[in-house]
Amino acid sequence: MATSAGKPPAEACYMLIHPSLDVETPNLQILKRNLERGTDDIKVEALQQIISGTVQGENYDQLLMHVIRFVMPTRNKALKKLLLFYWEVCPKYAADGTLKQETILICNALRNDLQHPNEYIRGATLRFLCKLREAEIIEPLIGPTRECLEHRHAYVRKNAVIAVAAIHRCLPHLIPDAPELISSFLAAEADMTCRRNALAMLTASAPAAAVHWLKENAQLVASFDELLQLAVIDLIRRCARDFAAEKTLFVRCIFELLGAPASAVKYEAATSLVGLTTNPAAVKAAAACYISLAAKESDNNVKIIVLERLDQLRTRHEGILDDLVMDLLRVLSTPDLGVRRKALAIVMKLASRRNVNDVIAMLRKELSKTVASAGDQQQDKSSDYRLLLIQTIHTCAGEFPEVAADVVDLFLDSISEFGASSATDAIIFVREVAEKFPGLRQNIIKHLVSSFLDFKTGKVIRGALWILGEYAESGDEIRDVWTKLREAIGELPLLAAEQRELESAKESGEAGEKSTHEPAVAVPASRRVLPDGTYASESALTASASASASAALKLDSKPPLRAVLLHSDFFTGTVLASTLAKLVLRFARLEGESSEQLNSLRAEAVLIMAGVIRVGQSTFVSNAIDEDSYDRVLACIRALEYMDEDAAVLTGAFISDTQSAFARLVKGEAKREREEKKLHSKETAVQVDDAIGFRLVAKKSTGDADDSIERDIELATGEAEGRAAVSKLDTVVQLTGFSDAVYAEAYVCVNQYDILLDIMVVNQTNTMLRNLSIEFSTVGDLKLVEKPTSYTLAPYAFSSVKASIKVSSTETGLIFGNIVYDGPGVNDNHCIVLNDIRVDIMEYIRPARCDETQFHAMWTEFEWENKVNMSTTKEAAENLDLRAYLKHIMDATNMACLTPENALAGDCGFLSANLYARSIFGEDALANISIEKPTDASPITGHIRIRAKTQGIALNLGDKISAAKVSLPE
């Protein structure tokens, strides 16, 4: 509400209603004619236009008497209701600040309506009295309002209570005995809605009387209806600090309300209970209530809100809620994946050594349900849920090593039944367990060997090959692994066997019949990623030559490794070559093994590697082998060729270095997780010399009520973050110049989805400025929801005006406008254009984390890409290394680095890293930075590729990065 000098009454601010472009604004003569001679329907339409125009700032003062003469005597119910709206917005004061004489007629009409025999007209009029702030109009209406408290109809009585409360709140001198009046009314009233309104009024104006009533009716709290029970909870929340002696009464009432049938009552009761007391029994009761609501409510939004509240409760009371983890797992019965993800996240935080076995057993049951589910649509949902379960079990086993063995057995027994993403995550977990727990390696090797032929996807096969090549150490294990790999590859040599199969198919006539009787199958064009990161389309003509040979082969019926190679997955071929080389080198180090068997394994390994290269260069595959894979396989062949001469060097390169590199990676990831956990965990240690806080003697401002009114207001206004007054000056924007007649500046407060503009306006002239108003417009996904009112500003006076803007997406917005005022002459109109206010996208971007699989999935899915070329000057890059430049970009974009710290270690003159962030609206932003600095004197060059689901995020982040380049110190 604007405050101004020179005008006694303060006008209210109204919501901005955009007028329709295809409707003309009626003039005064048409409106007067419609009010004088029109029917009730025409009068309704005219009055609607007058109300809308008045709210928009139109001057309809001349129509007040016409409305009183021709509309006020009507008996039409719709017209009477519109009339109350008009009384609310119509100007009631003259230019000199005194009340208009016509308001006497308005007061008389309202008095008649308060005594009307129709109870609904009485009720509507009583509700209208809550909006009035003019004591001259309200004073003659006090008597009829008090009489309505004794009306026979409950509708009139409940609105009379609201009217009395509003009058006593704004103009207490008009009805000083309102608390006593409402107390007597509450004691005699039987209607629950009337009692609720009366209790709410006493809670705000006479808390002592409200608490006294609660003491007398404490035994009946459980029998009240939902609205009255909520009013009781609100009373307890407001009065808990001032009436500490009644804490036992309050806690007893709240405990009874935890079993109320209404979900809203149970939620509010649980929230208030943890604010009243920190007793473990009370905390457990509130948490159990939250869990019950999350399990029984059908609305997924309600479930997520309740789970969020439960997580906050767990944070404040560590270790108390651990016994409720099995009850929380009941929430997994909901089909929504978001609710399940939130519930599992809380379960992981509640898991301890006492209940981890029960948690794993329950998650195992859920995992078996997803494997057994049928149906295409249900299969899609269950695959996402299965991946979530596997990730949760993975995290649980990492925190509690005692269950790692059981989890590994579970994954290895079921990995062949998982989907591609679930199986990949499972094999990654098995690889980490094999590194962390050497005692489980023998069992893991045994399981992988027995189920290797069931693996179908390249990622799972690569993971299994790496584990087998890295941890198969004994002679028996190497022989078992080699036998299984030979079985998974099939007949050797690879290319000769495929040619023989193709020739036998042609001789039997199957291939000829296929080419004669069947039409040619057109190979559709596919989009491929080139080595430089750009896209190209592969036409049907390019792929037809290789498709003709491979179409005759039934790849699905072939052994898994052979099928993967024929599907042009040569990355798996390089992993196979590296695994064979490791097995041969490790077998050569064993004592007591015959040289004949070593030479046999060595020759067979070279034959397989050569077969991989020859198949990659043949027409049996759709895509030829790439250069990197070719060089890698050839390096493994040469390593086996010269293993006798350079045994120590090759053993270190293929065995020691790879295992130590993975060990460093695992340790670095564990260190990062510990640091993040320590960063987000609350420090609960108390020093011996810390002061002891006594709640009864503490200041009211230091109270710790969980969901108090003050806390709600702080969260709503954005002050809960405790920003210092000095830091607020950083967001002050000057809107006009110092030499303008009106000086204005705005404090921009961004609070999640809202932007609050607190504007200070100063009249720098020695004349009064009339009808001064600030008009705003927006560009982007910003919406003005509140229009500042116009007012009069005295000479050298200042005023504070507030405007609220709603934000709907993560885009840089623009707010512009002007100041319009009249004066000093009668017909003088002036306009001052304001400076633009830019809303920074960084206010909505927050650093976040995701795993590698999720990053690559989103990178493939997101269609908007922005590529920013990076190039610094030699002076700027002289004292700046690549990691420091990466830190500079992360600070400028609020993005987190997903690349492990040990992967960024070292100094090779080149750096590549993945960045990730998420907006408060749930929008994801991905970035890949590739930069180089060949020498210390060279500038930093490279590029950053940004991907997002929306165009705005990609473009705005690109602008931020471009600005960050310029902001580097020379």
Coordinates of N, CA and C in Angstrom, one line a residue, residues 42-205:
I42 N -28.8 -4.7 -18.8 CA -27.9 -3.6 -19.3 C -27.2 -2.9 -18.2
K43 N -27.9 -2.7 -17.1 CA -27.3 -2.1 -15.9 C -26.1 -2.9 -15.3
V44 N -26.3 -4.3 -15.4 CA -25.3 -5.2 -14.9 C -24.0 -5.0 -15.8
E45 N -24.2 -4.9 -17.1 CA -23.1 -4.8 -18.0 C -22.4 -3.4 -17.8
A46 N -23.2 -2.4 -17.7 CA -22.7 -1.1 -17.5 C -21.9 -1.0 -16.2
L47 N -22.4 -1.5 -15.1 CA -21.7 -1.5 -13.8 C -20.4 -2.3 -13.9
Q48 N -20.4 -3.4 -14.6 CA -19.2 -4.1 -14.7 C -18.1 -3.3 -15.5
Q49 N -18.5 -2.6 -16.5 CA -17.6 -1.7 -17.2 C -17.1 -0.6 -16.3
I50 N -17.9 0.0 -15.5 CA -17.5 1.0 -14.6 C -16.5 0.5 -13.5
I51 N -16.8 -0.7 -13.0 CA -15.9 -1.2 -12.0 C -14.5 -1.5 -12.6
S52 N -14.5 -2.1 -13.8 CA -13.3 -2.5 -14.5 C -12.5 -1.2 -14.8
G53 N -13.2 -0.2 -15.3 CA -12.5 1.0 -15.7 C -11.9 1.8 -14.5
T54 N -12.7 1.7 -13.4 CA -12.2 2.4 -12.1 C -10.9 1.7 -11.6
V55 N -10.9 0.4 -11.7 CA -9.7 -0.3 -11.2 C -8.5 0.0 -12.1
Q56 N -8.8 0.2 -13.4 CA -7.7 0.5 -14.4 C -7.2 2.0 -14.3
G57 N -7.9 2.8 -13.5 CA -7.5 4.2 -13.4 C -8.4 5.2 -14.1
E58 N -9.5 4.8 -14.7 CA -10.4 5.7 -15.4 C -11.1 6.6 -14.3
N59 N -11.4 7.8 -14.7 CA -12.0 8.8 -13.9 C -13.5 8.7 -14.1
Y60 N -14.3 8.0 -13.2 CA -15.7 7.9 -13.3 C -16.4 8.6 -12.1
D61 N -15.8 9.7 -11.6 CA -16.4 10.3 -10.5 C -17.8 10.8 -10.7
Q62 N -18.1 11.2 -12.0 CA -19.4 11.8 -12.3 C -20.5 10.8 -12.3
L63 N -20.2 9.5 -12.3 CA -21.2 8.4 -12.3 C -21.7 8.0 -10.9
L64 N -21.1 8.5 -9.9 CA -21.4 8.1 -8.5 C -22.9 8.3 -8.2
M65 N -23.4 9.5 -8.6 CA -24.8 9.9 -8.3 C -25.7 9.1 -9.1
H66 N -25.3 8.8 -10.4 CA -26.2 8.0 -11.2 C -26.3 6.6 -10.7
V67 N -25.3 6.0 -10.2 CA -25.3 4.7 -9.6 C -26.2 4.7 -8.4
I68 N -26.1 5.8 -7.5 CA -27.0 5.8 -6.3 C -28.4 6.0 -6.7
R69 N -28.8 6.8 -7.7 CA -30.2 7.0 -8.1 C -30.8 5.9 -8.8
F70 N -30.1 5.2 -9.7 CA -30.7 4.3 -10.6 C -30.4 2.8 -10.4
V71 N -29.3 2.6 -9.6 CA -28.9 1.2 -9.4 C -29.2 0.8 -7.9
M72 N -29.0 1.7 -7.0 CA -29.1 1.3 -5.6 C -30.5 0.8 -5.2
P73 N -31.6 1.4 -5.7 CA -32.9 0.9 -5.3 C -33.3 -0.5 -5.9
T74 N -32.5 -1.1 -6.7 CA -32.9 -2.3 -7.4 C -33.0 -3.5 -6.4
R75 N -33.8 -4.5 -6.8 CA -33.9 -5.7 -6.0 C -33.3 -6.9 -6.7
N76 N -32.6 -6.7 -7.8 CA -31.9 -7.7 -8.6 C -30.7 -8.2 -7.8
K77 N -30.6 -9.5 -7.5 CA -29.5 -10.0 -6.6 C -28.1 -9.8 -7.3
A78 N -28.0 -10.1 -8.6 CA -26.7 -9.9 -9.3 C -26.3 -8.4 -9.2
L79 N -27.3 -7.5 -9.4 CA -27.0 -6.1 -9.4 C -26.5 -5.6 -8.1
K80 N -27.2 -6.2 -7.0 CA -26.8 -5.8 -5.6 C -25.4 -6.3 -5.3
K81 N -25.0 -7.5 -5.8 CA -23.7 -8.0 -5.5 C -22.6 -7.1 -6.3
L82 N -22.9 -6.7 -7.5 CA -22.0 -5.8 -8.2 C -21.9 -4.5 -7.6
L83 N -23.0 -4.0 -7.0 CA -23.0 -2.8 -6.3 C -22.1 -2.7 -5.1
L84 N -22.0 -3.8 -4.4 CA -21.0 -3.9 -3.3 C -19.6 -3.8 -3.8
F85 N -19.3 -4.4 -5.0 CA -18.0 -4.3 -5.6 C -17.7 -2.8 -5.9
Y86 N -18.8 -2.2 -6.4 CA -18.6 -0.8 -6.8 C -18.3 0.1 -5.6
W87 N -19.0 -0.1 -4.5 CA -18.8 0.7 -3.3 C -17.4 0.5 -2.8
E88 N -16.8 -0.6 -3.1 CA -15.4 -0.9 -2.6 C -14.4 -0.1 -3.4
V89 N -14.6 0.1 -4.7 CA -13.5 0.7 -5.6 C -13.9 2.2 -5.9
C90 N -15.1 2.6 -5.7 CA -15.4 4.0 -6.1 C -14.7 5.0 -5.2
P91 N -14.4 6.2 -5.8 CA -13.7 7.2 -5.0 C -14.7 7.8 -4.0
K92 N -14.4 7.8 -2.7 CA -15.3 8.2 -1.6 C -14.8 9.6 -1.1
Y93 N -13.7 10.1 -1.5 CA -13.1 11.3 -0.9 C -13.1 12.4 -2.0
A94 N -13.3 13.6 -1.6 CA -13.2 14.8 -2.5 C -11.7 15.2 -2.6
A95 N -11.5 16.2 -3.4 CA -10.1 16.6 -3.7 C -9.4 17.1 -2.4
D96 N -10.2 17.7 -1.5 CA -9.6 18.3 -0.2 C -9.4 17.2 0.8
G97 N -9.7 15.9 0.6 CA -9.5 14.9 1.5 C -10.7 14.6 2.4
T98 N -11.8 15.3 2.3 CA -12.9 15.0 3.1 C -13.9 14.0 2.4
L99 N -14.7 13.4 3.2 CA -15.6 12.4 2.7 C -16.7 13.1 1.8
K100 N -17.0 12.5 0.7 CA -18.1 13.1 -0.1 C -19.5 13.0 0.6
Q101 N -20.3 14.0 0.2 CA -21.6 14.0 0.9 C -22.5 12.8 0.4
E102 N -22.2 12.3 -0.8 CA -23.1 11.2 -1.3 C -22.9 9.9 -0.5
T103 N -21.8 9.9 0.3 CA -21.6 8.6 1.1 C -22.7 8.4 2.2
I104 N -23.4 9.6 2.5 CA -24.5 9.4 3.4 C -25.6 8.5 2.9
L105 N -25.8 8.6 1.6 CA -26.8 7.8 0.9 C -26.3 6.3 0.9
I106 N -25.0 6.2 0.6 CA -24.5 4.8 0.6 C -24.6 4.2 2.0
C107 N -24.3 4.9 3.0 CA -24.5 4.4 4.4 C -25.9 4.0 4.7
N108 N -26.8 4.8 4.3 CA -28.3 4.4 4.5 C -28.6 3.1 3.8
A109 N -28.1 3.0 2.5 CA -28.4 1.8 1.8 C -27.8 0.5 2.4
L110 N -26.6 0.7 2.9 CA -26.0 -0.5 3.6 C -26.7 -0.8 4.9
R111 N -27.2 0.2 5.6 CA -28.0 -0.1 6.8 C -29.2 -0.9 6.5
N112 N -29.9 -0.5 5.4 CA -31.1 -1.2 5.0 C -30.8 -2.7 4.7
D113 N -29.7 -2.9 4.0 CA -29.3 -4.2 3.6 C -28.9 -5.1 4.8
L114 N -28.4 -4.5 5.8 CA -28.0 -5.2 7.1 C -29.3 -5.6 7.8
Q115 N -30.4 -5.0 7.5 CA -31.7 -5.3 8.2 C -32.6 -6.0 7.2
H116 N -32.1 -6.5 6.1 CA -33.0 -7.1 5.0 C -33.4 -8.4 5.5
P117 N -34.7 -8.8 5.1 CA -35.1 -10.2 5.6 C -34.4 -11.3 4.9
N118 N -33.8 -11.1 3.7 CA -33.1 -12.1 3.0 C -31.7 -12.3 3.7
E119 N -31.4 -13.5 4.2 CA -30.2 -13.7 5.0 C -28.9 -13.6 4.1
Y120 N -29.1 -13.9 2.8 CA -27.9 -13.9 1.9 C -27.5 -12.4 1.6
I121 N -28.5 -11.6 1.5 CA -28.2 -10.1 1.3 C -27.5 -9.6 2.5
R122 N -28.0 -10.0 3.7 CA -27.3 -9.6 4.9 C -25.9 -10.1 5.0
G123 N -25.7 -11.4 4.6 CA -24.3 -11.9 4.7 C -23.4 -11.3 3.7
A124 N -23.8 -11.0 2.5 CA -23.0 -10.3 1.5 C -22.6 -8.9 2.0
T125 N -23.6 -8.2 2.6 CA -23.3 -6.9 3.1 C -22.3 -6.9 4.2
L126 N -22.4 -7.9 5.1 CA -21.5 -8.0 6.2 C -20.1 -8.3 5.7
R127 N -20.0 -9.1 4.7 CA -18.6 -9.4 4.1 C -18.1 -8.1 3.5
F128 N -18.9 -7.3 2.9 CA -18.5 -6.0 2.4 C -17.9 -5.1 3.4
L129 N -18.5 -5.1 4.6 CA -18.0 -4.2 5.7 C -16.6 -4.5 6.1
C130 N -16.1 -5.7 5.8 CA -14.7 -6.1 6.1 C -13.8 -5.3 5.2
K131 N -14.3 -4.7 4.0 CA -13.4 -4.0 3.1 C -13.4 -2.5 3.4
L132 N -14.3 -2.0 4.2 CA -14.4 -0.6 4.4 C -13.4 -0.2 5.5
R133 N -12.8 1.0 5.3 CA -11.9 1.6 6.3 C -12.3 3.0 6.7
E134 N -13.5 3.5 6.2 CA -13.9 4.8 6.6 C -14.8 4.8 7.8
A135 N -14.3 5.4 8.9 CA -15.0 5.4 10.1 C -16.4 6.1 10.1
E136 N -16.5 7.1 9.2 CA -17.8 7.9 9.1 C -18.9 7.0 8.5
I137 N -18.5 6.1 7.7 CA -19.5 5.2 7.1 C -19.8 4.0 8.0
I138 N -18.8 3.5 8.7 CA -19.0 2.3 9.5 C -19.7 2.6 10.8
E139 N -19.5 3.7 11.3 CA -20.0 4.0 12.7 C -21.6 3.8 12.8
P140 N -22.4 4.3 11.8 CA -23.8 4.1 11.9 C -24.2 2.7 11.7
L141 N -23.3 1.8 11.2 CA -23.6 0.4 10.9 C -23.3 -0.5 12.0
I142 N -22.7 0.0 13.1 CA -22.3 -0.9 14.2 C -23.5 -1.6 14.9
G143 N -24.6 -0.8 15.1 CA -25.7 -1.4 15.8 C -26.3 -2.6 15.0
P144 N -26.7 -2.4 13.7 CA -27.2 -3.5 12.9 C -26.2 -4.7 12.8
T145 N -24.9 -4.4 12.8 CA -23.9 -5.5 12.7 C -24.0 -6.3 14.0
R146 N -24.1 -5.7 15.2 CA -24.2 -6.4 16.4 C -25.5 -7.2 16.5
E147 N -26.5 -6.7 15.9 CA -27.8 -7.4 15.9 C -27.7 -8.7 15.1
C148 N -26.9 -8.7 14.0 CA -26.8 -9.8 13.2 C -26.1 -11.0 13.9
L149 N -25.4 -10.8 15.0 CA -24.8 -11.9 15.8 C -25.9 -12.8 16.4
E150 N -27.1 -12.3 16.5 CA -28.2 -13.1 17.1 C -29.2 -13.5 16.0
H151 N -28.8 -13.4 14.8 CA -29.7 -13.8 13.7 C -30.0 -15.3 13.8
R152 N -31.1 -15.8 13.3 CA -31.5 -17.2 13.3 C -30.7 -18.0 12.4
H153 N -30.2 -17.4 11.3 CA -29.5 -18.2 10.3 C -28.0 -18.1 10.5
A154 N -27.3 -19.3 10.4 CA -25.8 -19.4 10.7 C -25.0 -18.6 9.7
Y155 N -25.5 -18.5 8.5 CA -24.8 -17.8 7.4 C -24.6 -16.3 7.8
V156 N -25.6 -15.7 8.4 CA -25.6 -14.3 8.8 C -24.6 -14.2 10.0
R157 N -24.7 -15.1 10.9 CA -23.9 -15.0 12.2 C -22.4 -15.2 11.9
K158 N -22.1 -16.1 11.0 CA -20.6 -16.3 10.7 C -20.0 -15.1 10.0
N159 N -20.8 -14.4 9.1 CA -20.3 -13.2 8.5 C -20.3 -12.0 9.4
A160 N -21.2 -12.0 10.4 CA -21.3 -11.0 11.4 C -20.0 -11.0 12.2
V161 N -19.6 -12.2 12.6 CA -18.3 -12.4 13.4 C -17.1 -11.9 12.6
I162 N -17.1 -12.2 11.3 CA -16.0 -11.7 10.4 C -16.0 -10.1 10.4
A163 N -17.2 -9.6 10.2 CA -17.3 -8.1 10.1 C -16.9 -7.4 11.5
V164 N -17.3 -8.0 12.6 CA -16.9 -7.4 13.9 C -15.4 -7.5 14.0
A165 N -14.8 -8.7 13.6 CA -13.3 -8.8 13.8 C -12.6 -7.8 12.9
A166 N -13.1 -7.6 11.6 CA -12.4 -6.6 10.8 C -12.5 -5.2 11.3
I167 N -13.7 -4.8 11.8 CA -13.9 -3.5 12.3 C -13.0 -3.3 13.6
H168 N -13.0 -4.3 14.4 CA -12.1 -4.1 15.6 C -10.6 -4.1 15.3
R169 N -10.2 -4.7 14.3 CA -8.8 -4.7 13.9 C -8.4 -3.4 13.3
C170 N -9.2 -2.8 12.5 CA -8.9 -1.5 11.8 C -9.3 -0.3 12.6
L171 N -10.5 -0.4 13.2 CA -11.1 0.8 13.9 C -11.5 0.3 15.3
P172 N -10.6 0.0 16.2 CA -11.0 -0.5 17.5 C -11.9 0.4 18.3
H173 N -11.8 1.7 18.1 CA -12.6 2.6 19.0 C -14.1 2.5 18.7
L174 N -14.4 2.0 17.5 CA -15.9 1.9 17.2 C -16.6 0.8 17.9
I175 N -15.8 -0.2 18.2 CA -16.4 -1.4 18.9 C -15.4 -1.9 19.9
P176 N -15.2 -1.2 21.0 CA -14.2 -1.6 22.0 C -14.4 -2.9 22.7
D177 N -15.7 -3.3 22.9 CA -16.0 -4.5 23.6 C -16.1 -5.7 22.7
A178 N -15.5 -5.7 21.6 CA -15.6 -6.8 20.6 C -15.1 -8.1 21.2
P179 N -13.9 -8.2 21.9 CA -13.5 -9.5 22.5 C -14.5 -10.1 23.5
E180 N -15.1 -9.2 24.4 CA -16.1 -9.8 25.3 C -17.4 -10.2 24.5
L181 N -17.7 -9.4 23.5 CA -18.9 -9.8 22.7 C -18.7 -11.1 22.0
I182 N -17.6 -11.3 21.4 CA -17.3 -12.6 20.7 C -17.1 -13.7 21.7
S183 N -16.6 -13.5 22.8 CA -16.4 -14.5 23.8 C -17.8 -15.1 24.3
S184 N -18.7 -14.2 24.5 CA -20.1 -14.6 24.9 C -20.8 -15.3 23.7
F185 N -20.5 -14.8 22.5 CA -21.1 -15.5 21.3 C -20.5 -16.9 21.2
L186 N -19.2 -17.1 21.4 CA -18.6 -18.4 21.3 C -19.1 -19.4 22.3
A187 N -19.3 -18.9 23.5 CA -19.8 -19.8 24.5 C -21.2 -20.3 24.3
A188 N -22.0 -19.5 23.6 CA -23.4 -19.9 23.3 C -23.7 -20.5 22.0
E189 N -22.7 -20.4 21.0 CA -22.9 -20.8 19.7 C -22.7 -22.3 19.5
A190 N -23.6 -22.9 18.6 CA -23.5 -24.3 18.3 C -23.0 -24.6 16.9
D191 N -23.1 -23.7 16.0 CA -22.6 -24.0 14.6 C -21.1 -23.9 14.6
M192 N -20.5 -25.0 13.9 CA -19.1 -25.1 13.9 C -18.4 -24.0 13.1
T193 N -18.9 -23.6 12.0 CA -18.3 -22.5 11.2 C -18.3 -21.2 12.0
C194 N -19.4 -20.9 12.6 CA -19.5 -19.7 13.4 C -18.5 -19.7 14.6
R195 N -18.4 -20.9 15.2 CA -17.4 -21.0 16.3 C -16.0 -20.9 15.8
R196 N -15.7 -21.4 14.6 CA -14.4 -21.3 14.0 C -14.0 -19.8 13.8
N197 N -14.9 -19.0 13.2 CA -14.7 -17.6 12.9 C -14.5 -16.8 14.3
A198 N -15.3 -17.2 15.3 CA -15.2 -16.5 16.6 C -13.8 -16.8 17.2
L199 N -13.4 -18.1 17.1 CA -12.1 -18.5 17.7 C -11.0 -17.8 17.0
A200 N -11.1 -17.7 15.7 CA -10.0 -17.0 14.9 C -9.9 -15.5 15.3
M201 N -11.1 -14.9 15.6 CA -11.1 -13.5 16.0 C -10.5 -13.3 17.3
L202 N -10.8 -14.2 18.3 CA -10.2 -14.1 19.6 C -8.7 -14.4 19.6
T203 N -8.3 -15.3 18.8 CA -6.9 -15.6 18.7 C -6.1 -14.4 18.3
A204 N -6.6 -13.6 17.4 CA -5.9 -12.4 16.9 C -6.0 -11.2 17.9
S205 N -7.2 -11.1 18.5 CA -7.4 -9.8 19.3 C -7.3 -10.1 20.8

